[in-house]
DNA sequence: ATTATACTCCAAAACGTTTTGGAAGTCAAG
DNA sequence: CTTGACTTCCAAAACGTTTTGGAGTATAAT
């Protein structure tokens, strides 16, 4: 059986209270007693019973994270990276991480209600914010602590971190225009995702600023998978007047585009420029290496987790809205280097 | 404030016990009373306090999963997929999932001790078993329920699921030999990983069976990243007598090899055959599509999670050792189709 | 010698459940 | 009218902590 405060108390010949206070570092226990207690605890291999602590303190020291998956064979490396960030930061603060994996929809909403209602976690992390995001409405309504990765179109005040996707796509587009490209296609993200709009806006803004037409036939949408990138890339390349450059809303789709181009015998970087977004590790070692808009995914994971924990502990006034600058990382897939 | 059994009891005019029993579905509460209680619970939005339940029942209904990461920018899609499997299966059984992310080493061991000692989880999932795996020794020693993905070289009896890597690599190698390849290189995994040995053994077995020499210069090792695949691939291709085929211990490295080959102007599938292992979704849509040894990662995640939950509930006699057959998926990267 | 001040300690309550071991009440059978 | 068997209910203990509000004792100040 696991050893409890009671066991230590009995062995040292002292009350449970005193053991608790000695271990808790309070100064109302004599130095000698404290030593005997610490020693006994060590010898007996005492570990506090987290569940009991949580119940009593009304604090679980746990953050929740519901990963919005897309089907069973879901394997976006993006999520591993952000999860690593979140997990490592949580560990640093001695917080645990409760994870759920649910595809967006009713079951996902239920998962949120479960986590909030059952009081298993002190706060939640929301990623990939959506238009009229019900998760956010719900959490704000419940007054439940959370931090989001991504802004919202709801008129609600909540803490978030985001990357300026408009700027990122503007820069990427401008870079291609500067290289002389006139027909630049864009594979956008599902329109219910907030970032889809920001990035699309950046693309359009750059075109317009340079007096280039925004052509509907060059704008398409994919579900952020490599497969969709491949499919949409193929479509674009078989257009009567195919684009000379393709930007994808994320790296995975950009990699799909590269496959599509290579299958057609095009040399990516020479015959066709390709740019992605995210800068997942895969991007650096693709062939050719992918030009992409870098966002510090791991750091963002750490950051939102840190902010949430601050919020929970209501420590120092948290910076509630963090906007990060993306950076265009130029590699070979865009040519011109 | 959250509503408790006490609140319902007061409102319905009945004891806490009765409320608990009504909600728990016991048959010692009158039908009328039960209805009034259920109704009140619904109206008041009652949600059981999981922590309190756990404390009382001495069961957390939570499984733990410590992801062995490799550095901050860790983003192996393999882990997202297995996590999705685990998470979805857990949800089906109304179990929660507590995740930690730790690089192998002292901190990882501590994470295990924390999870076990603090009694926050009812069982653990161990993946990527290692030689003389301390995690396994520890868990067996503690008598703590767990299920592993991967066998062990320890003389211990524990439940696991594994894929026959020897067979997988044997088949892959044989396939290349049948295509006429004589110089087949192999990029192995870090030797502390159990699967590294099984796969390597399969490679050697096939060579020997066919009377081909096992050449040290054609066997190398990478840390399972695309980067290492690229590096080792480059090295192999600049050998005086370069191989005509390269097998990598996982898909990510195989993708790195493809990059290395293409950079040298080799047409993968024609000038060089490449085969991976895992069959991550990325493999299907690379260019050219990657021939690889398929293992059902998502299903394995579900399976080990299901087995663990059975173990915890000590339901039906669990099948303790599951060995899955891998299947060679032939795509273009290996040529010959 | 009294009072004040530290210093150590602890009993008991509380967190929200589940479970045990009856206590009432009702009803049919003897 | 008793007895026994059901049915329906509940008080209290327990799970392992933390925290509150003192109690007791020794020491210092008056």
mmCIF file with all atom_site columns, N, CA, C and O in Angstrom, chain A residues 144-175:
data_model
loop_
_atom_site.group_PDB
_atom_site.id
_atom_site.type_symbol
_atom_site.label_atom_id
_atom_site.label_alt_id
_atom_site.label_comp_id
_atom_site.label_asym_id
_atom_site.label_entity_id
_atom_site.label_seq_id
_atom_site.pdbx_PDB_ins_code
_atom_site.Cartn_x
_atom_site.Cartn_y
_atom_site.Cartn_z
_atom_site.occupancy
_atom_site.B_iso_or_equiv
_atom_site.pdbx_formal_charge
_atom_site.auth_seq_id
_atom_site.auth_comp_id
_atom_site.auth_asym_id
_atom_site.auth_atom_id
_atom_site.pdbx_PDB_model_num
ATOM 1   N N  . UNK A 1 144 ? -14.427 30.242 -17.643 1.00 0.00 ? 144 UNK A N  1
ATOM 2   C CA . UNK A 1 144 ? -13.382 29.250 -17.404 1.00 0.00 ? 144 UNK A CA 1
ATOM 3   C C  . UNK A 1 144 ? -12.061 29.745 -18.000 1.00 0.00 ? 144 UNK A C  1
ATOM 4   O O  . UNK A 1 144 ? -12.038 30.229 -19.126 1.00 0.00 ? 144 UNK A O  1
ATOM 5   N N  . UNK A 1 145 ? -10.972 29.621 -17.251 1.00 0.00 ? 145 UNK A N  1
ATOM 6   C CA . UNK A 1 145 ? -9.683  30.119 -17.736 1.00 0.00 ? 145 UNK A CA 1
ATOM 7   C C  . UNK A 1 145 ? -9.226  29.380 -18.987 1.00 0.00 ? 145 UNK A C  1
ATOM 8   O O  . UNK A 1 145 ? -9.260  28.152 -19.020 1.00 0.00 ? 145 UNK A O  1
ATOM 9   N N  . UNK A 1 146 ? -8.796  30.121 -19.965 1.00 0.00 ? 146 UNK A N  1
ATOM 10  C CA . UNK A 1 146 ? -8.231  29.490 -21.161 1.00 0.00 ? 146 UNK A CA 1
ATOM 11  C C  . UNK A 1 146 ? -7.374  30.497 -21.913 1.00 0.00 ? 146 UNK A C  1
ATOM 12  O O  . UNK A 1 146 ? -7.486  31.704 -21.706 1.00 0.00 ? 146 UNK A O  1
ATOM 13  N N  . UNK A 1 147 ? -6.512  29.969 -22.751 1.00 0.00 ? 147 UNK A N  1
ATOM 14  C CA . UNK A 1 147 ? -5.702  30.795 -23.638 1.00 0.00 ? 147 UNK A CA 1
ATOM 15  C C  . UNK A 1 147 ? -5.796  30.166 -25.012 1.00 0.00 ? 147 UNK A C  1
ATOM 16  O O  . UNK A 1 147 ? -5.782  28.941 -25.141 1.00 0.00 ? 147 UNK A O  1
ATOM 17  N N  . UNK A 1 148 ? -5.913  30.996 -26.021 1.00 0.00 ? 148 UNK A N  1
ATOM 18  C CA . UNK A 1 148 ? -6.066  30.473 -27.375 1.00 0.00 ? 148 UNK A CA 1
ATOM 19  C C  . UNK A 1 148 ? -4.836  30.749 -28.214 1.00 0.00 ? 148 UNK A C  1
ATOM 20  O O  . UNK A 1 148 ? -4.110  31.711 -27.973 1.00 0.00 ? 148 UNK A O  1
ATOM 21  N N  . UNK A 1 149 ? -4.614  29.883 -29.168 1.00 0.00 ? 149 UNK A N  1
ATOM 22  C CA . UNK A 1 149 ? -3.669  30.191 -30.223 1.00 0.00 ? 149 UNK A CA 1
ATOM 23  C C  . UNK A 1 149 ? -4.520  30.592 -31.417 1.00 0.00 ? 149 UNK A C  1
ATOM 24  O O  . UNK A 1 149 ? -5.131  29.755 -32.063 1.00 0.00 ? 149 UNK A O  1
ATOM 25  N N  . UNK A 1 150 ? -4.586  31.896 -31.653 1.00 0.00 ? 150 UNK A N  1
ATOM 26  C CA . UNK A 1 150 ? -5.409  32.411 -32.738 1.00 0.00 ? 150 UNK A CA 1
ATOM 27  C C  . UNK A 1 150 ? -6.424  33.417 -32.232 1.00 0.00 ? 150 UNK A C  1
ATOM 28  O O  . UNK A 1 150 ? -6.902  33.310 -31.111 1.00 0.00 ? 150 UNK A O  1
ATOM 29  N N  . UNK A 1 151 ? -6.722  34.375 -33.090 1.00 0.00 ? 151 UNK A N  1
ATOM 30  C CA . UNK A 1 151 ? -7.717  35.385 -32.728 1.00 0.00 ? 151 UNK A CA 1
ATOM 31  C C  . UNK A 1 151 ? -9.119  34.867 -33.005 1.00 0.00 ? 151 UNK A C  1
ATOM 32  O O  . UNK A 1 151 ? -9.296  33.736 -33.399 1.00 0.00 ? 151 UNK A O  1
ATOM 33  N N  . UNK A 1 152 ? -10.096 35.722 -32.779 1.00 0.00 ? 152 UNK A N  1
ATOM 34  C CA . UNK A 1 152 ? -11.476 35.326 -33.010 1.00 0.00 ? 152 UNK A CA 1
ATOM 35  C C  . UNK A 1 152 ? -12.242 36.475 -33.639 1.00 0.00 ? 152 UNK A C  1
ATOM 36  O O  . UNK A 1 152 ? -11.880 37.638 -33.490 1.00 0.00 ? 152 UNK A O  1
ATOM 37  N N  . UNK A 1 153 ? -13.304 36.143 -34.351 1.00 0.00 ? 153 UNK A N  1
ATOM 38  C CA . UNK A 1 153 ? -14.149 37.196 -34.912 1.00 0.00 ? 153 UNK A CA 1
ATOM 39  C C  . UNK A 1 153 ? -15.289 37.526 -33.951 1.00 0.00 ? 153 UNK A C  1
ATOM 40  O O  . UNK A 1 153 ? -16.139 38.342 -34.254 1.00 0.00 ? 153 UNK A O  1
ATOM 41  N N  . UNK A 1 154 ? -15.291 36.882 -32.824 1.00 0.00 ? 154 UNK A N  1
ATOM 42  C CA . UNK A 1 154 ? -16.309 37.183 -31.825 1.00 0.00 ? 154 UNK A CA 1
ATOM 43  C C  . UNK A 1 154 ? -15.890 38.432 -31.070 1.00 0.00 ? 154 UNK A C  1
ATOM 44  O O  . UNK A 1 154 ? -14.706 38.691 -30.896 1.00 0.00 ? 154 UNK A O  1
ATOM 45  N N  . UNK A 1 155 ? -16.878 39.168 -30.606 1.00 0.00 ? 155 UNK A N  1
ATOM 46  C CA . UNK A 1 155 ? -16.547 40.384 -29.891 1.00 0.00 ? 155 UNK A CA 1
ATOM 47  C C  . UNK A 1 155 ? -16.350 40.052 -28.416 1.00 0.00 ? 155 UNK A C  1
ATOM 48  O O  . UNK A 1 155 ? -17.117 40.450 -27.554 1.00 0.00 ? 155 UNK A O  1
ATOM 49  N N  . UNK A 1 156 ? -15.337 39.257 -28.157 1.00 0.00 ? 156 UNK A N  1
ATOM 50  C CA . UNK A 1 156 ? -15.098 38.809 -26.795 1.00 0.00 ? 156 UNK A CA 1
ATOM 51  C C  . UNK A 1 156 ? -13.650 39.098 -26.434 1.00 0.00 ? 156 UNK A C  1
ATOM 52  O O  . UNK A 1 156 ? -12.776 39.061 -27.297 1.00 0.00 ? 156 UNK A O  1
ATOM 53  N N  . UNK A 1 157 ? -13.460 39.361 -25.169 1.00 0.00 ? 157 UNK A N  1
ATOM 54  C CA . UNK A 1 157 ? -12.108 39.637 -24.726 1.00 0.00 ? 157 UNK A CA 1
ATOM 55  C C  . UNK A 1 157 ? -11.532 38.384 -24.084 1.00 0.00 ? 157 UNK A C  1
ATOM 56  O O  . UNK A 1 157 ? -12.074 37.878 -23.098 1.00 0.00 ? 157 UNK A O  1
ATOM 57  N N  . UNK A 1 158 ? -10.471 37.854 -24.648 1.00 0.00 ? 158 UNK A N  1
ATOM 58  C CA . UNK A 1 158 ? -9.842  36.670 -24.063 1.00 0.00 ? 158 UNK A CA 1
ATOM 59  C C  . UNK A 1 158 ? -8.365  36.670 -24.436 1.00 0.00 ? 158 UNK A C  1
ATOM 60  O O  . UNK A 1 158 ? -7.973  37.299 -25.422 1.00 0.00 ? 158 UNK A O  1
ATOM 61  N N  . UNK A 1 159 ? -7.566  36.000 -23.660 1.00 0.00 ? 159 UNK A N  1
ATOM 62  C CA . UNK A 1 159 ? -6.128  36.000 -23.912 1.00 0.00 ? 159 UNK A CA 1
ATOM 63  C C  . UNK A 1 159 ? -5.764  35.074 -25.062 1.00 0.00 ? 159 UNK A C  1
ATOM 64  O O  . UNK A 1 159 ? -6.293  33.972 -25.154 1.00 0.00 ? 159 UNK A O  1
ATOM 65  N N  . UNK A 1 160 ? -4.893  35.537 -25.901 1.00 0.00 ? 160 UNK A N  1
ATOM 66  C CA . UNK A 1 160 ? -4.474  34.704 -27.024 1.00 0.00 ? 160 UNK A CA 1
ATOM 67  C C  . UNK A 1 160 ? -3.066  35.057 -27.477 1.00 0.00 ? 160 UNK A C  1
ATOM 68  O O  . UNK A 1 160 ? -2.523  36.111 -27.130 1.00 0.00 ? 160 UNK A O  1
ATOM 69  N N  . UNK A 1 161 ? -2.526  34.152 -28.255 1.00 0.00 ? 161 UNK A N  1
ATOM 70  C CA . UNK A 1 161 ? -1.284  34.398 -28.968 1.00 0.00 ? 161 UNK A CA 1
ATOM 71  C C  . UNK A 1 161 ? -1.612  34.155 -30.424 1.00 0.00 ? 161 UNK A C  1
ATOM 72  O O  . UNK A 1 161 ? -2.367  33.238 -30.741 1.00 0.00 ? 161 UNK A O  1
ATOM 73  N N  . UNK A 1 162 ? -1.112  34.996 -31.286 1.00 0.00 ? 162 UNK A N  1
ATOM 74  C CA . UNK A 1 162 ? -1.327  34.715 -32.703 1.00 0.00 ? 162 UNK A CA 1
ATOM 75  C C  . UNK A 1 162 ? -0.136  35.206 -33.504 1.00 0.00 ? 162 UNK A C  1
ATOM 76  O O  . UNK A 1 162 ? 0.674   36.002 -33.026 1.00 0.00 ? 162 UNK A O  1
ATOM 77  N N  . UNK A 1 163 ? -0.066  34.697 -34.701 1.00 0.00 ? 163 UNK A N  1
ATOM 78  C CA . UNK A 1 163 ? 0.983   35.115 -35.618 1.00 0.00 ? 163 UNK A CA 1
ATOM 79  C C  . UNK A 1 163 ? 0.302   35.925 -36.707 1.00 0.00 ? 163 UNK A C  1
ATOM 80  O O  . UNK A 1 163 ? -0.789  35.572 -37.150 1.00 0.00 ? 163 UNK A O  1
ATOM 81  N N  . UNK A 1 164 ? 0.918   36.991 -37.107 1.00 0.00 ? 164 UNK A N  1
ATOM 82  C CA . UNK A 1 164 ? 0.298   37.861 -38.105 1.00 0.00 ? 164 UNK A CA 1
ATOM 83  C C  . UNK A 1 164 ? 0.358   37.214 -39.487 1.00 0.00 ? 164 UNK A C  1
ATOM 84  O O  . UNK A 1 164 ? 1.277   37.431 -40.264 1.00 0.00 ? 164 UNK A O  1
ATOM 85  N N  . UNK A 1 165 ? -0.672  36.436 -39.757 1.00 0.00 ? 165 UNK A N  1
ATOM 86  C CA . UNK A 1 165 ? -0.708  35.686 -41.005 1.00 0.00 ? 165 UNK A CA 1
ATOM 87  C C  . UNK A 1 165 ? -0.828  36.580 -42.219 1.00 0.00 ? 165 UNK A C  1
ATOM 88  O O  . UNK A 1 165 ? -0.317  36.254 -43.300 1.00 0.00 ? 165 UNK A O  1
ATOM 89  N N  . UNK A 1 166 ? -1.509  37.689 -42.055 1.00 0.00 ? 166 UNK A N  1
ATOM 90  C CA . UNK A 1 166 ? -1.658  38.624 -43.166 1.00 0.00 ? 166 UNK A CA 1
ATOM 91  C C  . UNK A 1 166 ? -0.284  39.116 -43.609 1.00 0.00 ? 166 UNK A C  1
ATOM 92  O O  . UNK A 1 166 ? 0.066   39.072 -44.786 1.00 0.00 ? 166 UNK A O  1
ATOM 93  N N  . UNK A 1 167 ? 0.481   39.537 -42.639 1.00 0.00 ? 167 UNK A N  1
ATOM 94  C CA . UNK A 1 167 ? 1.820   40.017 -42.930 1.00 0.00 ? 167 UNK A CA 1
ATOM 95  C C  . UNK A 1 167 ? 2.648   38.903 -43.571 1.00 0.00 ? 167 UNK A C  1
ATOM 96  O O  . UNK A 1 167 ? 3.351   39.124 -44.556 1.00 0.00 ? 167 UNK A O  1
ATOM 97  N N  . UNK A 1 168 ? 2.543   37.695 -42.996 1.00 0.00 ? 168 UNK A N  1
ATOM 98  C CA . UNK A 1 168 ? 3.308   36.577 -43.520 1.00 0.00 ? 168 UNK A CA 1
ATOM 99  C C  . UNK A 1 168 ? 3.006   36.309 -44.979 1.00 0.00 ? 168 UNK A C  1
ATOM 100 O O  . UNK A 1 168 ? 3.912   36.176 -45.804 1.00 0.00 ? 168 UNK A O  1
ATOM 101 N N  . UNK A 1 169 ? 1.727   36.266 -45.307 1.00 0.00 ? 169 UNK A N  1
ATOM 102 C CA . UNK A 1 169 ? 1.400   35.973 -46.690 1.00 0.00 ? 169 UNK A CA 1
ATOM 103 C C  . UNK A 1 169 ? 1.675   37.135 -47.618 1.00 0.00 ? 169 UNK A C  1
ATOM 104 O O  . UNK A 1 169 ? 1.990   36.944 -48.794 1.00 0.00 ? 169 UNK A O  1
ATOM 105 N N  . UNK A 1 170 ? 1.556   38.329 -47.078 1.00 0.00 ? 170 UNK A N  1
ATOM 106 C CA . UNK A 1 170 ? 1.895   39.504 -47.868 1.00 0.00 ? 170 UNK A CA 1
ATOM 107 C C  . UNK A 1 170 ? 3.366   39.441 -48.264 1.00 0.00 ? 170 UNK A C  1
ATOM 108 O O  . UNK A 1 170 ? 3.728   39.565 -49.442 1.00 0.00 ? 170 UNK A O  1
ATOM 109 N N  . UNK A 1 171 ? 4.198   39.169 -47.310 1.00 0.00 ? 171 UNK A N  1
ATOM 110 C CA . UNK A 1 171 ? 5.639   39.101 -47.593 1.00 0.00 ? 171 UNK A CA 1
ATOM 111 C C  . UNK A 1 171 ? 5.974   38.015 -48.599 1.00 0.00 ? 171 UNK A C  1
ATOM 112 O O  . UNK A 1 171 ? 6.775   38.225 -49.511 1.00 0.00 ? 171 UNK A O  1
ATOM 113 N N  . UNK A 1 172 ? 5.366   36.870 -48.397 1.00 0.00 ? 172 UNK A N  1
ATOM 114 C CA . UNK A 1 172 ? 5.637   35.760 -49.306 1.00 0.00 ? 172 UNK A CA 1
ATOM 115 C C  . UNK A 1 172 ? 5.230   36.131 -50.724 1.00 0.00 ? 172 UNK A C  1
ATOM 116 O O  . UNK A 1 172 ? 5.969   35.900 -51.690 1.00 0.00 ? 172 UNK A O  1
ATOM 117 N N  . UNK A 1 173 ? 4.053   36.719 -50.837 1.00 0.00 ? 173 UNK A N  1
ATOM 118 C CA . UNK A 1 173 ? 3.549   37.091 -52.156 1.00 0.00 ? 173 UNK A CA 1
ATOM 119 C C  . UNK A 1 173 ? 4.432   38.161 -52.796 1.00 0.00 ? 173 UNK A C  1
ATOM 120 O O  . UNK A 1 173 ? 4.785   38.090 -53.969 1.00 0.00 ? 173 UNK A O  1
ATOM 121 N N  . UNK A 1 174 ? 4.760   39.141 -51.978 1.00 0.00 ? 174 UNK A N  1
ATOM 122 C CA . UNK A 1 174 ? 5.612   40.218 -52.485 1.00 0.00 ? 174 UNK A CA 1
ATOM 123 C C  . UNK A 1 174 ? 6.938   39.667 -52.991 1.00 0.00 ? 174 UNK A C  1
ATOM 124 O O  . UNK A 1 174 ? 7.445   40.081 -54.030 1.00 0.00 ? 174 UNK A O  1
ATOM 125 N N  . UNK A 1 175 ? 7.455   38.716 -52.248 1.00 0.00 ? 175 UNK A N  1
ATOM 126 C CA . UNK A 1 175 ? 8.731   38.123 -52.642 1.00 0.00 ? 175 UNK A CA 1
ATOM 127 C C  . UNK A 1 175 ? 8.623   37.496 -54.036 1.00 0.00 ? 175 UNK A C  1
ATOM 128 O O  . UNK A 1 175 ? 9.501   37.680 -54.889 1.00 0.00 ? 175 UNK A O  1
#
